[in-house]
Amino acid sequence: MGDKEHITINQIADEAQVSIATVSRVMNGNTSVSAERRKRVEEVIQKYNFSPNALARGLISKQTMTIGVVLPDISNPYFSSMFLEIERFSLEAGYTLLLCNTLFGGSSHGIRNTRDEAYYFQMLVEKQVDGVLIIGGQVDLVTVDVNYKQALKRLSDQLPVVVIGKEIEDTNCVFIHPETGQGVTLAINYLYMLGHRQIAFVGGQPNVTITDIRVNAYKSALKELGLSVDERLISLSDYYSKDGYSAINTLVSRNVPFTAFLAINDNVAIGSERALQDLSIKVPEEVAFISCDQFENGEFHIPRLTSINQHHDLLGRLVINTLINIIGGNSSPPKFSLAPELVIRESCGTHLGIKR
Amino acid sequence: MGDKEHITINQIADEAQVSIATVSRVMNGNTSVSAERRKRVEEVIQKYNFSPNALARGLISKQTMTIGVVLPDISNPYFSSMFLEIERFSLEAGYTLLLCNTLFGGSSHGIRNTRDEAYYFQMLVEKQVDGVLIIGGQVDLVTVDVNYKQALKRLSDQLPVVVIGKEIEDTNCVFIHPETGQGVTLAINYLYMLGHRQIAFVGGQPNVTITDIRVNAYKSALKELGLSVDERLISLSDYYSKDGYSAINTLVSRNVPFTAFLAINDNVAIGSERALQDLSIKVPEEVAFISCDQFENGEFHIPRLTSINQHHDLLGRLVINTLINIIGGNSSPPKFSLAPELVIRESCGTHLGIKR
DNA sequence: TTGAAAGCGCTACCAG
DNA sequence: CTGGTAGCGCTTTCAA
């Protein structure tokens, strides 16, 4: 049972022989308290290890020092590394985070939630969080569901919301949309430079903005280089290892030759490589690849993954700062540019000495 | 600014021409409301999309339907997969989770927090969470810090606390301590069966319970098989890929031959393999290995990782259920056994056909 | 079935 | 500098 004792400000006031107003002042660092009383109060607080009830506090102050973070799947390194960065900054600013995994589209574990994002939104409003951060999920769909959009509007009508993703009109969210196509161009150019002319694209859920943008960037880059686009070289699936595995199998079954491919992220790259190995296709000798989104372990992979660092950590920092600023009343327009960086390692078969 | 409008129960009552008591009844599914009034109230609630203030609610009801989860690093697959499972069950029971990454011992990213666990504990108490789940961190140290212990005691004096880890006396926590040595025995026996006689142990932070237990199990298993224990074949470090990498380098530099090793988890295994590759030692031909703790991507690795499934998901389910039961007043003693399972894949060089 | 009213624990205003 | 007190928004008796 949760029936453990709870000290209140009244008991502290009693024992310290002062009014609750004075105790409150001491707790909030108000200067208008005599040294003697302050000391007395502090001692009693110490003695009972008293911590003020944040509910009561929040009821008056209208802030809970809590921020809601809504994302699809924390077990995905993309989200977890960002979350860590977000938490670090929240902590410094005194905020705590309510994490909501919507498991949109299913996680790597195949787990699915029974509740949708609207449910979480409602809950966050009820709990009076000071703001909400939305990182992926339904916002990322190329065409956003009407109900979702409505839920998002309602949420953003009630509290500050920052979302990582492309703008959804008729809502009051602040949208931060990093350029994610640029890196693809970098990658394609690099592969071209190495002599590759048949380059495939592997992984990523169809109809999700990031997939869309990258596929488009892929096509544009190809055209820019005077290469033709063959739709059969595009094999989408999802964002996990198993999806890289299946995507490669699909791709190979189409019998269109390719000498290199772009994987939507490191997980997909790993699954892809596994699939190629099972098909006795040598990597990187026969097929080179680059991942569009760098995760943690890539540099320990065999071969070490050449991939694009999209600076998720910086992005995380950016969004939490933006949100906290908005909560604080400073609506500083989020100015930023996170130029992606091609990290050349071994999965394209060369070192080039460019290593950095 | 967070100055968005907030509807309250009063306005709903006004508009519906009933008392706030009636509105409250409607919201809480109390039957003592006439159909007519109920309908009127529901319509107004709908109209304004009213959600009750959980702070005010919690102030009276003494519960916030929020649970605090304290763990070292959510970017570690061990924790994230467990968290997902925990969240799923919390959700069903109506709880939301406050996630606290203590970054104890530093994360894979090298990030460290400025606050310690005691700070989080304090914050969770203030926010009146209904219970706390502690998964790793300082609890896992072989000798627990005095201050930490005191903080833990204070926390558990004030609310229900379930910790995954070995018992720490003088606290009111419920401890759930899965057997983690058993799997090691399985692994060693398997390696022995394959003919290995010089088996090393790689990774894991020294002075952390789980490392300790596994190293001890490793030693016992070796002795059981009539093999001698050579301390030079034990190379500890930490739990990430980079740590597997460094641990192998240390190990090899000692010049004690080994034909197989146990890695503390899949991350370490991956880093280890990379190190061996860099040393031109062939895996699994020259050195076979098994990971003690299976993560997500192991089956896509080259070679596919043979590792031990410790059933973290089940453990997560177990602990959250235990906590929720305690919160609900049922102090059902956590009965369980999670027999680890050796998942044989390729990193020991054979398939054996045992595949399952 | 209904509403009035008493708080939950705290902050902030107002007098003194 | 200090204490009294009016709420914050809600639930829950207690009468009606």
XYZ file of C-alpha atoms (C1' of nucleotides) in Angstrom:
744
model
C 0.000 0.000 0.000
C 1.175 3.512 -0.678
C 0.221 4.479 2.845
C 3.585 5.818 3.828
C 3.628 8.929 5.950
C 3.873 12.339 4.383
C 5.020 15.432 6.167
C 3.422 18.717 5.190
C 4.309 22.316 5.492
C 1.962 22.634 8.455
C 3.881 20.203 10.583
C 7.096 21.940 9.745
C 5.556 25.270 10.695
C 4.249 23.843 13.939
C 7.489 22.332 15.001
C 9.481 25.395 14.026
C 6.976 27.616 15.766
C 6.400 29.819 12.755
C 3.613 30.293 10.261
C 3.389 28.223 7.111
C 3.982 31.429 5.192
C 7.412 31.670 6.719
C 8.204 28.069 5.910
C 7.151 28.730 2.364
C 9.410 31.738 2.222
C 12.354 29.762 3.458
C 11.774 27.040 0.899
C 11.562 29.512 -1.914
C 14.619 31.459 -0.940
C 12.629 34.539 -0.101
C 14.933 36.958 1.717
C 12.344 38.404 4.008
C 12.980 36.011 6.840
C 15.049 36.681 9.907
C 18.216 34.682 10.130
C 17.103 33.106 13.354
C 13.765 31.863 12.072
C 15.258 30.786 8.830
C 17.723 28.644 10.671
C 15.039 27.138 12.854
C 12.917 26.273 9.855
C 15.790 24.849 7.909
C 16.677 22.602 10.777
C 13.196 21.207 11.034
C 13.062 20.683 7.283
C 16.326 18.843 7.520
C 15.193 16.824 10.486
C 12.115 15.493 8.740
C 13.662 15.491 5.317
C 10.684 17.433 4.167
C 9.983 17.878 0.472
C 7.144 20.117 -0.601
C 4.243 18.661 -2.523
C 4.709 19.579 -6.153
C 1.038 19.050 -6.873
C -0.044 21.728 -4.462
C 2.723 23.917 -5.699
C 1.831 23.429 -9.313
C -1.798 24.088 -8.644
C -0.890 27.633 -7.724
C 2.196 28.350 -9.740
C 0.717 26.931 -12.904
C 3.828 25.041 -13.720
C 4.890 21.521 -12.996
C 8.455 21.647 -14.227
C 7.617 18.595 -16.257
C 7.850 18.178 -19.992
C 6.234 15.442 -22.034
C 8.290 13.699 -24.689
C 6.343 11.746 -27.259
C 8.249 9.485 -29.613
C 7.656 6.154 -31.330
C 10.241 3.857 -29.830
C 12.960 4.602 -27.318
C 14.755 1.368 -28.184
C 15.628 2.893 -31.519
C 19.079 4.463 -31.151
C 17.987 7.478 -33.119
C 15.503 8.379 -30.441
C 17.409 7.252 -27.399
C 20.508 9.242 -28.180
C 18.400 12.292 -28.752
C 16.440 11.677 -25.590
C 19.603 11.547 -23.522
C 20.645 14.903 -24.839
C 17.199 16.294 -24.193
C 17.158 15.039 -20.664
C 20.529 16.490 -19.929
C 19.357 19.954 -20.811
C 16.011 19.568 -19.118
C 17.754 18.563 -15.969
C 19.862 21.664 -15.957
C 16.762 23.757 -16.389
C 15.021 21.857 -13.615
C 12.582 19.910 -15.739
C 11.669 16.257 -15.515
C 10.526 14.233 -18.493
C 7.475 12.105 -19.008
C 8.380 9.677 -21.736
C 5.674 8.342 -24.012
C 6.510 5.622 -26.496
C 3.711 5.492 -28.976
C 5.221 2.492 -30.718
C 3.808 3.914 -33.876
C 4.258 1.464 -36.696
C 5.430 -1.153 -34.232
C 8.806 -1.355 -32.583
C 11.743 -3.553 -33.333
C 10.249 -5.959 -30.853
C 6.967 -6.129 -32.639
C 5.276 -4.627 -29.603
C 2.335 -2.392 -30.287
C 0.422 -0.127 -28.006
C -3.273 -0.212 -27.460
C -3.404 3.555 -27.173
C -2.757 6.091 -29.838
C -1.021 9.419 -29.661
C -4.215 11.301 -28.874
C -4.443 9.344 -25.648
C -1.001 10.472 -24.628
C -1.765 14.046 -25.539
C -4.817 14.014 -23.347
C -2.851 12.561 -20.468
C -0.132 15.158 -20.808
C -2.675 17.927 -20.722
C -4.291 16.478 -17.631
C -0.967 16.186 -15.907
C -0.364 19.828 -16.656
C 3.039 19.387 -18.222
C 4.637 22.679 -19.098
C 5.286 21.710 -22.674
C 5.490 18.803 -25.080
C 8.145 17.605 -27.453
C 7.039 15.425 -30.324
C 9.685 13.473 -32.122
C 8.424 11.363 -34.946
C 5.395 9.155 -35.133
C 2.312 10.195 -36.984
C 3.697 13.675 -37.551
C 6.114 12.052 -39.919
C 3.556 10.681 -42.266
C 3.550 12.304 -45.656
C -0.185 12.744 -45.349
C -1.168 13.310 -41.777
C -4.271 11.622 -40.473
C -7.159 13.990 -39.831
C -7.806 12.774 -36.317
C -4.188 13.035 -35.431
C -4.032 16.528 -36.752
C -7.017 17.486 -34.685
C -5.510 15.976 -31.562
C -2.302 17.836 -32.251
C -4.158 21.078 -32.696
C -5.983 20.614 -29.439
C -2.767 19.846 -27.660
C -0.993 22.842 -29.064
C -3.957 25.044 -28.202
C -3.449 24.186 -24.594
C 0.292 24.215 -24.159
C 3.578 24.843 -25.936
C 4.479 22.095 -28.374
C 7.676 21.711 -30.340
C 7.794 19.049 -32.989
C 10.661 17.693 -34.959
C 9.241 17.403 -38.394
C 7.735 19.225 -41.285
C 5.106 21.843 -40.667
C 1.526 20.766 -40.180
C -0.740 23.698 -40.773
C -3.638 24.754 -38.552
C -1.782 23.827 -35.397
C 0.034 26.004 -32.918
C 3.161 23.899 -32.762
C 6.635 25.107 -33.448
C 8.156 22.911 -36.105
C 11.817 22.207 -36.393
C 12.643 20.428 -39.545
C 16.243 19.505 -40.106
C 17.483 19.161 -43.614
C 17.834 15.436 -44.110
C 18.243 15.257 -47.839
C 21.560 17.030 -47.963
C 23.414 14.089 -46.493
C 22.039 11.817 -49.149
C 23.476 14.049 -51.827
C 26.827 13.886 -50.119
C 26.640 10.127 -50.048
C 25.603 9.699 -53.655
C 28.327 12.010 -54.849
C 30.861 10.089 -52.868
C 29.719 6.769 -54.306
C 29.783 8.272 -57.774
C 33.277 9.472 -57.204
C 34.277 5.938 -56.276
C 32.941 4.816 -59.613
C 29.542 3.486 -58.713
C 26.812 3.994 -61.277
C 24.130 1.586 -60.133
C 23.152 2.721 -56.702
C 20.193 1.369 -54.809
C 18.185 2.782 -51.929
C 17.281 0.472 -49.065
C 14.985 0.659 -46.073
C 12.647 3.229 -44.584
C 8.895 3.101 -44.281
C 7.031 4.302 -47.337
C 4.893 7.406 -46.867
C 7.020 8.657 -44.042
C 8.447 12.093 -44.564
C 12.046 11.244 -43.885
C 11.956 8.329 -46.278
C 10.309 10.493 -48.854
C 12.797 13.283 -48.547
C 15.729 10.964 -48.748
C 14.392 9.042 -51.690
C 13.773 12.307 -53.470
C 17.229 13.556 -52.626
C 18.554 10.261 -53.891
C 16.738 10.665 -57.178
C 17.770 14.283 -57.586
C 21.379 13.527 -56.859
C 21.364 10.747 -59.394
C 19.869 12.984 -62.058
C 22.267 15.753 -61.206
C 25.053 13.344 -62.006
C 23.434 12.371 -65.257
C 22.436 8.933 -64.033
C 19.020 7.497 -64.655
C 16.652 6.568 -61.851
C 15.411 3.007 -61.790
C 12.495 2.566 -59.414
C 13.358 -1.094 -59.100
C 16.497 -0.087 -57.266
C 14.438 1.444 -54.504
C 13.461 -1.072 -51.859
C 11.627 0.362 -48.888
C 10.542 -1.477 -45.750
C 11.110 -0.001 -42.289
C 13.859 1.233 -39.979
C 15.193 -1.824 -38.198
C 17.751 -4.522 -38.946
C 15.161 -7.036 -39.953
C 13.872 -4.514 -42.444
C 17.273 -4.046 -44.026
C 17.405 -7.790 -44.331
C 14.092 -8.088 -46.075
C 14.655 -5.019 -48.227
C 17.859 -6.438 -49.674
C 16.201 -9.719 -50.427
C 13.446 -7.938 -52.254
C 15.938 -5.826 -54.091
C 18.072 -8.738 -55.201
C 15.070 -10.710 -56.310
C 14.332 -7.984 -58.817
C 17.458 -8.903 -60.691
C 18.543 -5.367 -61.414
C 22.275 -5.125 -60.892
C 23.664 -2.632 -58.386
C 27.133 -2.044 -57.053
C 26.293 0.148 -54.125
C 23.395 1.175 -51.949
C 22.242 3.714 -49.469
C 20.686 2.392 -46.280
C 18.265 4.628 -44.435
C 20.143 4.111 -41.183
C 22.748 1.988 -39.464
C 20.292 -0.631 -38.295
C 19.053 -1.169 -41.793
C 22.632 -1.209 -43.024
C 23.482 -4.016 -40.647
C 20.498 -6.077 -41.687
C 21.300 -5.402 -45.314
C 24.812 -6.571 -44.969
C 23.672 -9.713 -43.268
C 21.323 -10.406 -46.141
C 24.071 -9.879 -48.706
C 26.349 -12.198 -46.833
C 23.651 -14.851 -46.838
C 23.388 -14.382 -50.585
C 27.145 -14.774 -50.856
C 27.556 -11.258 -52.111
C 30.723 -9.731 -50.754
C 30.683 -6.436 -48.925
C 32.284 -4.068 -49.680
C 34.044 -5.746 -52.588
C 30.984 -6.461 -54.685
C 28.589 -4.052 -53.108
C 29.515 -0.910 -51.241
C 27.145 0.988 -48.990
C 26.588 4.091 -46.963
C 24.124 4.610 -44.166
C 22.137 7.828 -44.061
C 21.901 7.971 -40.330
C 24.731 7.189 -37.998
C 24.144 5.266 -34.785
C 26.440 4.367 -31.964
C 28.027 1.099 -32.926
C 28.844 1.738 -36.549
C 32.502 2.285 -35.969
C 32.833 -1.151 -34.429
C 31.074 -2.933 -37.193
C 32.930 -5.093 -39.685
C 33.391 -3.370 -42.006
C 33.246 -0.089 -40.139
C 30.204 1.728 -41.403
C 30.574 4.718 -43.647
C 27.617 6.827 -42.739
C 26.229 10.267 -42.358
C 26.270 11.993 -39.033
C 23.077 13.981 -38.871
C 24.010 15.393 -35.467
C 21.017 14.113 -33.599
C 22.478 15.180 -30.334
C 22.630 18.767 -31.463
C 19.116 18.505 -32.773
C 17.950 17.233 -29.414
C 19.662 20.108 -27.705
C 18.100 22.533 -30.110
C 14.558 21.358 -29.645
C 14.631 21.198 -25.884
C 16.138 24.647 -25.724
C 13.505 25.941 -28.057
C 10.752 24.439 -25.971
C 12.139 25.691 -22.702
C 12.494 29.140 -24.191
C 8.919 29.124 -25.336
C 7.751 27.966 -21.931
C 9.762 30.761 -20.419
C 8.117 33.262 -22.697
C 10.973 33.849 -25.098
C 9.755 32.928 -28.494
C 13.186 32.989 -30.020
C 12.809 31.779 -33.557
C 14.769 28.555 -33.858
C 17.636 29.470 -36.096
C 19.938 26.681 -36.928
C 21.683 24.661 -39.491
C 22.917 21.180 -38.867
C 25.045 20.371 -41.844
C 25.255 16.606 -42.111
C 28.698 15.163 -42.208
C 29.822 12.174 -44.239
C 31.864 9.943 -41.968
C 34.017 7.853 -44.206
C 34.979 4.495 -42.818
C 35.181 1.144 -44.525
C 31.884 0.062 -45.969
C 32.672 1.562 -49.327
C 35.839 -0.408 -49.578
C 38.294 2.421 -49.245
C 39.756 4.541 -46.592
C 40.696 7.432 -48.840
C 42.665 8.840 -46.000
C 39.971 11.423 -45.575
C 39.183 9.903 -42.206
C 38.042 12.420 -39.679
C 4.492 31.693 -23.179
C 2.510 28.998 -21.482
C -0.421 31.368 -21.140
C -2.873 29.254 -23.020
C -6.404 29.098 -21.707
C -7.484 26.378 -19.349
C -11.024 25.311 -18.781
C -11.971 24.219 -15.282
C -14.687 22.166 -13.769
C -16.461 25.367 -12.692
C -16.988 26.584 -16.201
C -18.289 23.211 -17.218
C -20.678 23.242 -14.276
C -21.816 26.758 -15.143
C -22.488 26.028 -18.728
C -24.232 22.759 -17.984
C -26.246 24.413 -15.246
C -25.281 21.900 -12.616
C -23.003 21.918 -9.597
C -19.357 21.039 -9.863
C -20.120 18.016 -7.741
C -22.286 16.674 -10.504
C -19.654 17.307 -13.105
C -17.194 15.478 -10.922
C -19.596 12.559 -10.653
C -20.010 12.379 -14.368
C -16.286 12.396 -14.934
C -15.735 9.646 -12.442
C -18.468 7.431 -13.727
C -20.491 7.802 -10.573
C -23.915 6.336 -11.209
C -25.848 8.753 -9.058
C -26.569 11.206 -11.817
C -29.783 11.490 -13.735
C -29.524 10.519 -17.368
C -30.594 13.949 -18.445
C -27.999 15.846 -16.460
C -25.349 13.368 -17.323
C -25.979 13.939 -20.968
C -25.934 17.694 -20.578
C -22.631 17.584 -18.749
C -21.062 15.203 -21.203
C -21.988 17.440 -24.051
C -20.384 20.456 -22.469
C -17.265 18.456 -21.653
C -17.135 17.363 -25.257
C -17.728 20.846 -26.521
C -14.822 22.336 -24.637
C -12.705 19.235 -24.790
C -12.313 19.529 -21.081
C -9.708 17.510 -19.251
C -9.593 17.620 -15.480
C -6.528 18.941 -13.749
C -4.567 15.973 -12.494
C -2.766 18.094 -9.940
C -5.952 19.045 -8.158
C -7.136 15.520 -8.474
C -3.953 14.072 -7.095
C -3.938 16.487 -4.216
C -7.086 14.863 -2.945
C -6.873 11.328 -4.167
C -3.278 10.919 -3.087
C -2.305 9.320 -6.295
C -0.882 10.707 -9.484
C -0.974 7.632 -11.663
C 2.644 8.309 -12.376
C 5.581 6.018 -11.760
C 9.208 7.032 -11.699
C 11.725 4.874 -13.531
C 15.340 5.414 -12.607
C 17.995 3.776 -14.738
C 21.503 4.613 -15.903
C 21.193 4.967 -19.638
C 18.202 4.468 -21.874
C 20.424 4.291 -24.952
C 21.657 0.957 -23.692
C 19.518 -1.724 -25.338
C 19.312 -3.640 -22.110
C 17.427 -0.808 -20.494
C 15.431 0.388 -23.447
C 13.939 -2.963 -24.262
C 12.976 -3.395 -20.649
C 11.558 0.098 -20.498
C 9.327 -0.562 -23.465
C 7.885 -3.582 -21.781
C 7.420 -1.645 -18.581
C 5.656 1.156 -20.327
C 3.326 -1.176 -22.082
C 2.069 -2.576 -18.826
C 1.957 0.767 -17.098
C -0.154 2.091 -19.883
C -2.677 -0.662 -19.479
C -2.880 0.057 -15.799
C -3.255 3.759 -16.481
C 0.162 4.878 -15.329
C 2.534 7.280 -16.997
C 6.287 7.082 -16.583
C 8.789 9.670 -15.535
C 12.089 8.501 -16.951
C 15.281 9.417 -15.164
C 18.619 8.586 -16.769
C 21.224 8.879 -14.105
C 24.010 8.224 -16.569
C 25.764 6.498 -13.761
C 29.267 5.580 -14.815
C 28.836 7.575 -18.001
C 26.888 6.552 -21.058
C 28.072 5.238 -24.350
C 28.174 8.842 -25.458
C 30.435 9.876 -22.662
C 27.709 12.134 -21.349
C 27.552 12.548 -17.621
C 24.949 14.142 -15.472
C 25.540 16.860 -12.975
C 22.975 15.390 -10.609
C 23.127 12.162 -8.751
C 20.463 9.643 -7.993
C 19.516 11.297 -4.726
C 18.462 14.349 -6.676
C 16.112 12.276 -8.780
C 14.717 10.553 -5.741
C 13.923 13.874 -4.150
C 12.248 15.089 -7.295
C 10.146 11.958 -7.576
C 8.976 12.349 -4.018
C 8.067 15.964 -4.614
C 6.132 15.077 -7.703
C 4.238 12.541 -5.672
C 4.760 9.616 -7.979
C 2.902 6.545 -6.850
C 5.960 4.362 -6.926
C 9.496 4.055 -8.206
C 11.292 1.456 -10.221
C 15.058 1.366 -9.961
C 16.924 -0.531 -12.601
C 20.638 -0.501 -12.191
C 22.964 2.309 -11.301
C 24.443 2.617 -7.866
C 22.278 -0.209 -6.563
C 24.417 -2.451 -8.674
C 27.660 -1.670 -6.995
C 29.107 -4.513 -5.024
C 29.576 -2.169 -2.111
C 26.863 0.410 -2.049
C 27.776 3.967 -1.190
C 26.554 5.101 2.224
C 24.927 8.252 0.940
C 23.177 6.401 -1.789
C 21.893 3.879 0.641
C 20.555 6.607 2.850
C 18.839 8.288 -0.091
C 17.335 4.974 -1.082
C 16.095 4.378 2.418
C 14.473 7.789 2.528
C 12.843 7.200 -0.796
C 11.512 3.828 0.172
C 10.254 5.232 3.462
C 8.026 7.552 1.530
C 6.741 5.445 -1.305
C 6.782 1.957 -2.803
C 10.076 1.127 -4.466
C 10.932 -1.929 -6.499
C 14.514 -2.425 -7.495
C 16.074 -4.847 -9.879
C 19.128 -5.951 -8.061
C 20.455 -7.621 -4.998
C 19.033 -6.775 -1.629
C 20.286 -3.728 0.200
C 19.434 -4.004 3.836
C 17.901 -1.272 5.958
C 15.701 -0.071 3.166
C 12.047 -0.674 2.470
C 12.472 -1.590 -1.152
C 11.310 -4.775 -2.754
C 14.247 -6.385 -4.483
C 13.964 -8.547 -7.519
C 17.173 -10.218 -8.328
C 17.257 -12.414 -11.387
C 19.726 -15.211 -11.523
C 22.346 -14.025 -13.974
C 25.068 -16.511 -13.326
C 23.203 -19.510 -14.615
C 23.517 -18.418 -18.216
C 27.251 -18.141 -17.870
C 27.414 -21.748 -16.789
C 25.424 -22.740 -19.820
C 27.795 -20.820 -22.043
C 30.970 -22.210 -20.521
C 29.681 -25.751 -20.751
C 28.813 -25.228 -24.359
C 32.246 -23.876 -25.158
C 33.813 -26.759 -23.301
C 31.754 -29.182 -25.290
C 33.052 -27.591 -28.461
C 36.526 -28.320 -27.239
C 37.588 -24.982 -25.831
C 39.857 -25.099 -22.798
C 41.206 -21.570 -22.631
C 38.239 -19.354 -22.203
C 38.461 -15.655 -21.411
C 35.985 -13.261 -19.877
C 35.583 -9.847 -21.459
C 33.853 -6.611 -20.501
C 31.741 -5.387 -17.624
C 32.559 -2.794 -15.034
C 34.508 -4.065 -12.064
C 32.752 -3.859 -8.713
C 29.353 -4.021 -10.282
C 27.188 -6.849 -9.040
C 26.305 -8.299 -12.386
C 29.927 -8.368 -13.468
C 30.862 -9.931 -10.204
C 28.230 -12.601 -10.382
C 29.108 -13.513 -13.904
C 32.813 -13.610 -13.293
C 32.199 -15.825 -10.301
C 29.915 -18.073 -12.294
C 32.588 -18.174 -14.959
C 35.194 -19.255 -12.448
C 32.930 -21.822 -10.852
C 31.961 -23.299 -14.162
C 35.582 -23.594 -15.144
C 36.503 -25.331 -11.918
C 33.498 -27.581 -12.209
C 34.899 -28.736 -15.507
C 38.303 -29.297 -14.004
C 39.838 -26.315 -15.749
C 42.062 -23.858 -13.960
C 41.231 -20.213 -13.603
C 43.762 -17.737 -14.910
C 43.034 -14.204 -13.734
C 44.908 -12.874 -16.736
C 42.124 -14.186 -18.920
C 39.659 -11.868 -17.243
C 39.577 -8.450 -18.837
C 36.961 -6.119 -17.445
C 36.126 -2.628 -18.666
C 32.521 -1.517 -19.151
C 29.349 -2.387 -21.055
C 29.644 -0.713 -24.430
C 31.237 -1.553 -27.756
C 34.229 0.626 -27.137
C 34.774 -1.269 -23.930
C 34.773 -4.614 -25.698
C 37.334 -3.166 -28.025
C 39.642 -2.011 -25.282
C 39.121 -5.120 -23.188
C 40.259 -7.391 -25.991
C 43.312 -5.290 -26.607
C 44.215 -5.503 -22.964
C 43.590 -9.207 -22.960
C 45.692 -9.893 -26.012
C 48.513 -7.758 -24.721
C 48.826 -10.125 -21.785
C 49.969 -12.842 -24.105
C 47.972 -15.602 -22.514
C 46.497 -17.761 -25.242
C 42.750 -18.234 -25.422
C 40.500 -19.888 -27.966
C 37.181 -18.532 -26.824
C 35.689 -15.832 -24.684
C 32.557 -14.736 -22.963
C 31.466 -11.155 -23.554
C 29.318 -9.514 -20.912
C 26.786 -8.442 -23.529
C 26.224 -8.047 -27.250
C 27.651 -4.547 -27.392
C 30.866 -5.688 -25.834
C 30.883 -8.694 -28.129
C 30.701 -6.458 -31.163
C 33.529 -4.263 -29.961
C 35.546 -7.338 -29.102
C 35.137 -8.799 -32.494
C 36.187 -5.566 -34.109
C 39.327 -5.560 -31.994
C 40.154 -9.128 -32.943
C 39.672 -8.323 -36.577
C 42.046 -5.405 -36.244
C 44.554 -7.765 -34.696
C 44.041 -10.147 -37.622
C 42.625 -12.806 -35.385
C 39.871 -14.688 -37.131
C 36.453 -15.045 -35.581
C 35.109 -17.622 -35.045
C 37.850 -19.771 -36.588
C 40.605 -18.799 -34.188
C 38.532 -17.426 -31.389
C 34.926 -18.293 -30.651
C 32.684 -16.279 -28.377
C 29.385 -16.096 -26.611
C 27.633 -13.048 -25.285
C 26.030 -13.215 -21.867
C 23.272 -10.804 -22.643
C 21.350 -10.783 -25.852
C 20.374 -7.538 -27.524
C 18.283 -6.819 -30.572
C 20.648 -6.909 -33.498
C 22.698 -9.953 -32.662
C 20.995 -12.172 -35.169
C 21.973 -9.836 -37.979
C 25.561 -9.620 -37.007
C 28.288 -11.338 -39.000
C 28.769 -13.885 -37.608
C 25.368 -14.136 -36.004
C 25.902 -13.843 -32.286
C 25.545 -16.838 -30.070
C 24.294 -15.384 -26.869
C 22.187 -15.857 -23.817
C 18.665 -14.612 -23.706
C 18.097 -13.431 -20.176
C 14.476 -12.555 -20.929
C 14.683 -8.908 -20.056
C 11.242 -8.273 -21.382
C 9.769 -10.741 -18.945
C 11.784 -9.214 -16.168
C 10.437 -5.794 -17.061
C 6.930 -7.127 -17.004
C 7.552 -8.770 -13.670
C 8.874 -5.692 -11.936
C 6.207 -3.324 -13.155
C 3.528 -5.756 -12.167
C 5.081 -6.140 -8.773
C 5.220 -2.399 -8.287
C 1.686 -1.821 -9.440
C 0.507 -4.564 -7.129
C 2.266 -2.995 -4.209
C 0.814 0.387 -5.050
C -2.575 -1.226 -5.188
C -2.080 -2.735 -1.791
C -1.434 -6.324 -2.822
C 1.949 -7.260 -1.552
C 2.134 -10.408 -3.583
C 5.576 -11.829 -3.071
C 7.321 -11.773 -6.437
C 7.632 -15.385 -7.359
C 9.440 -16.073 -10.529
C 12.158 -17.833 -12.343
C 13.573 -16.633 -15.574
C 15.721 -19.456 -16.806
C 18.241 -18.026 -19.228
C 18.355 -19.598 -22.617
C 21.425 -20.176 -24.725
C 20.682 -19.029 -28.245
C 23.104 -20.810 -30.489
C 23.975 -19.008 -33.658
C 27.280 -18.664 -35.406
C 29.855 -16.957 -33.265
C 31.169 -20.234 -31.961
C 31.806 -21.484 -35.434
C 29.155 -24.145 -35.547
C 25.506 -24.409 -36.028
C 25.082 -27.718 -34.276
C 21.618 -27.897 -35.660
C 20.343 -27.123 -32.213
C 19.012 -23.851 -33.542
C 15.833 -22.775 -31.891
C -30.268 12.458 -7.223
C -28.298 16.819 -6.076
C -25.558 20.846 -4.255
C -23.009 23.171 -0.546
C -18.991 23.119 1.591
C -14.801 21.362 3.612
C -10.515 20.655 2.544
C -5.863 18.418 -0.192
C -0.784 21.381 0.561
C 0.922 25.138 -1.006
C 1.809 30.286 -2.627
C 1.042 35.036 -2.525
C -1.233 38.912 -1.081
C -2.411 41.930 2.545
C -2.133 43.839 7.073
C 0.326 44.682 10.850
C 9.878 40.639 9.019
C 5.685 38.030 10.022
C 1.163 35.679 10.109
C -3.528 35.319 8.481
C -6.053 34.084 4.717
C -7.834 33.509 0.125
C -7.712 30.550 -3.200
C -5.474 26.890 -7.145
C -9.226 22.773 -9.228
C -10.849 18.959 -7.714
C -13.198 14.978 -4.703
C -16.049 13.710 -1.185
C -18.819 13.862 2.707
C -23.227 15.529 4.437
C -27.811 17.238 4.117
C -31.509 18.195 1.603
